[in-house]
Amino acid sequence: EEEKGEDDGELDNQWSNEPQSRHPALLCNQEKPFNAEPPPAILTGDFHTPNDLFYVRNHLPVPPRVDPKEYRLEIAKETGIGEGVEPIELSLEEIKAFPVTSISAVVQCGGNRRHSMASYKPVRGLSWKGGAIGNARWTGVRLCDVLKHVGVSGGNYGGIKHVQFEGLDADAMGSCYSASIPIETAMDPNRDVLLVFQMNGEDIPIDHGYPLRVIVPGAVGARSVKWVSRIVLSTEESPSIWQRRDYKLFPSNVDINNVDYESSEAMQDMPVQSAICLPIPGSTVDISSGFVTLRGYAWSGGGRSISRVDVSINGGKDWSVAKLHSNESQKPNRVWAWSLWEATVPVSACTGQLDIVCKAMDSSCNTQPENVESIWNFRGLANNAWHRVSVKTANNI
Amino acid sequence: EEEKGEDDGELDNQWSNEPQSRHPALLCNQEKPFNAEPPPAILTGDFHTPNDLFYVRNHLPVPPRVDPKEYRLEIAKETGIGEGVEPIELSLEEIKAFPVTSISAVVQCGGNRRHSMASYKPVRGLSWKGGAIGNARWTGVRLCDVLKHVGVSGGNYGGIKHVQFEGLDADAMGSCYSASIPIETAMDPNRDVLLVFQMNGEDIPIDHGYPLRVIVPGAVGARSVKWVSRIVLSTEESPSIWQRRDYKLFPSNVDINNVDYESSEAMQDMPVQSAICLPIPGSTVDISSGFVTLRGYAWSGGGRSISRVDVSINGGKDWSVAKLHSNESQKPNRVWAWSLWEATVPVSACTGQLDIVCKAMDSSCNTQPENVESIWNFRGLANNAWHRVSVKTANNI
Ligand SMILES: [Mo]
Ligand SMILES: [Mo]
């Protein structure tokens, strides 16, 4: 999650596989590796975020494009566990022979909204505003079907505790991106963990993991490994820094100088979240109609739905309930998609500034914290404090 | 959840089945129906709350004690749904013939800690302090096994959407307690919904549902129907007031006069919670050792674990991390039991008062709200604001 320094020139060729063009509206947080988010204002336009506007969070250079005919997914296991499990290599064609399914699911960076967490106290990491989140229609096969096929079964899964995913993206030393999820999450059909080859009905774009990526709905984006090429069934979590170090939350008195990385568990599921996408912060809003319209997104991890979004235009003194758009029905306990919301709030003509706030509640009655202070952590992760946007008003701009 | 008026004398015989003796330490919130909680201070003594000290939340008179040989559980279905499902009556013996399992799980009243929500603005309901929660070892059979046995199956469960539970407890008009859960929750083996006949290794006590009760781990207590005698497979939620009215959350501008009950969904899973059990509020604490020891509980609904409990003795200015007792290992994503916690915090000899605060974070990074204001609702439900306890200090009391 931390910013890496730019490459040193000698290794320039490791960046030769970056896409030739990326959408010009993407706001770049870092060039190498490429990290960019759309302006939040565009997110409320579509229930499914367009592929070319979906935030890109690369931890390493984009890997060479794989010939889909040559691609193989290796499934391996540590010795001594998973009795009856047969290591295997699967071609794309063989993967697509499993029952194919599609789900709408949000992927959100653990650092989404980090920018405003830094307003309290500096944090380490890319300064994402509210756009490091998107909702897409993912098409693929169930990881649990594939793992059952190779022989994973039984009450304790033959001692397998974690499923590690390795990407084709690697650093100059050849060390690849990797992350893991608990075997229970991987094998639970109701968790809908997928091996995905299509995003919004198209081959998955190179920036999003062509030809195959993992989608772990409800979890932090870092577990949805792109360009996945190897799955390791293990007694341990992935040894990568992205599992053992970077995506962990610590108390507010811990920083880079005194952190004990083993004292905290790796982030998996994400908390309830919401943000205002429109109006744009600092803009001037026409209130001659006597109303102002607010739009945004709300989502919760772990399959929980959004039960309510409350909005205020006077900093939280008075609240109204936003209308949730139900673009697509989701299954109970498996609500992976977001809820886009809209609220039209009466505003007095003499109001000079609107201090807009939003906060959501999820189906488990969880709420967002009022301020970043109480959840501040030195990596700036999982910022789900009430979202605040201030705008000026005008009559007939 | 609302207090009912005392009975009118004429109906006194409906109270003839109340247990002859209840534990004298229970703090009574209402005599008829009986509602009582233990002093929170005793909760931290045992990972499994003793049966006779477990909070009692009765909505109606205790029903006549059933002869276990005569007891029958009826499983019925609405006409037109659940093709292939055979309505059935099961004896206790037949129920115990399904695979028996035990889980440790918290049951918490939706109104736990309502008392302190009222400190902001009055609320309707019993004034529970922090003791309307307990953790017991429940032994029974899986509801999903029983429902599969009667023929519930398939992708959409033959159109069944909700599983309604009816208790033997009824009002003077013969109307029984009832509540429901979604069929997806009932049929998900990982949700561990049980039909329970033992509590902490003993026959379930009469106040807790003898001879059979439902346990819906992770959900509000109101769904764990006691004295269950009938299960109805339906397209609709239970029509009872406890499903359609009382256990729902509304925005802060809604009260009994303007509420639209259909505008909110029935509570199911509960949010992250924690409370300080020791020291006792208002007590005087000996700080001559230079330390004060705090104890309490933490829990989250939906199978989420507690990842951290933070405590403060100066109102939230400085925080330390509490030690979580891991009395029993829980399965990933199925953490139904609570975490008891303890913290020994250094305290300066000249501190006259301690303003103790605790707050927890769960495995989905959800946190407790700082104040009750932001979550206030007129029924006083789901109060999970930071818990605060003030005590005086003394050297060598
Ligand atoms: Mo991320
Ligand atoms: Mo309750």
GROMACS .gro file of N, CA, C and O and ligand atoms in nm, chain A residues 1 57 59 109-111 222 247, ligand 1:
model
   33
    1GLU      N    1   0.084  -0.121   0.000
    1GLU     CA    2   0.000   0.000   0.000
    1GLU      C    3   0.088   0.126   0.000
    1GLU      O    4   0.044   0.233  -0.039
   57ARG      N    5  -0.531  -0.012  -0.935
   57ARG     CA    6  -0.439  -0.014  -0.822
   57ARG      C    7  -0.337  -0.125  -0.852
   57ARG      O    8  -0.365  -0.244  -0.831
   59HIS      N    9   0.036  -0.282  -0.784
   59HIS     CA   10   0.145  -0.279  -0.686
   59HIS      C   11   0.281  -0.295  -0.752
   59HIS      O   12   0.384  -0.270  -0.689
  109CYS      N   13  -1.034  -0.043  -0.281
  109CYS     CA   14  -0.899  -0.041  -0.227
  109CYS      C   15  -0.904  -0.017  -0.076
  109CYS      O   16  -0.985   0.064  -0.029
  110GLY      N   17  -0.818  -0.086  -0.003
  110GLY     CA   18  -0.810  -0.065   0.141
  110GLY      C   19  -0.780   0.079   0.178
  110GLY      O   20  -0.810   0.124   0.288
  111GLY      N   21  -0.720   0.152   0.083
  111GLY     CA   22  -0.682   0.291   0.108
  111GLY      C   23  -0.780   0.393   0.053
  111GLY      O   24  -0.751   0.513   0.055
  222ALA      N   25  -0.717  -0.586  -0.212
  222ALA     CA   26  -0.586  -0.651  -0.216
  222ALA      C   27  -0.594  -0.803  -0.222
  222ALA      O   28  -0.497  -0.869  -0.261
  247TYR      N   29  -0.160  -0.441   0.465
  247TYR     CA   30  -0.305  -0.427   0.482
  247TYR      C   31  -0.348  -0.472   0.621
  247TYR      O   32  -0.421  -0.568   0.636
  795MO      MO   33  -0.556  -0.159  -0.204
   0.00000   0.00000   0.00000
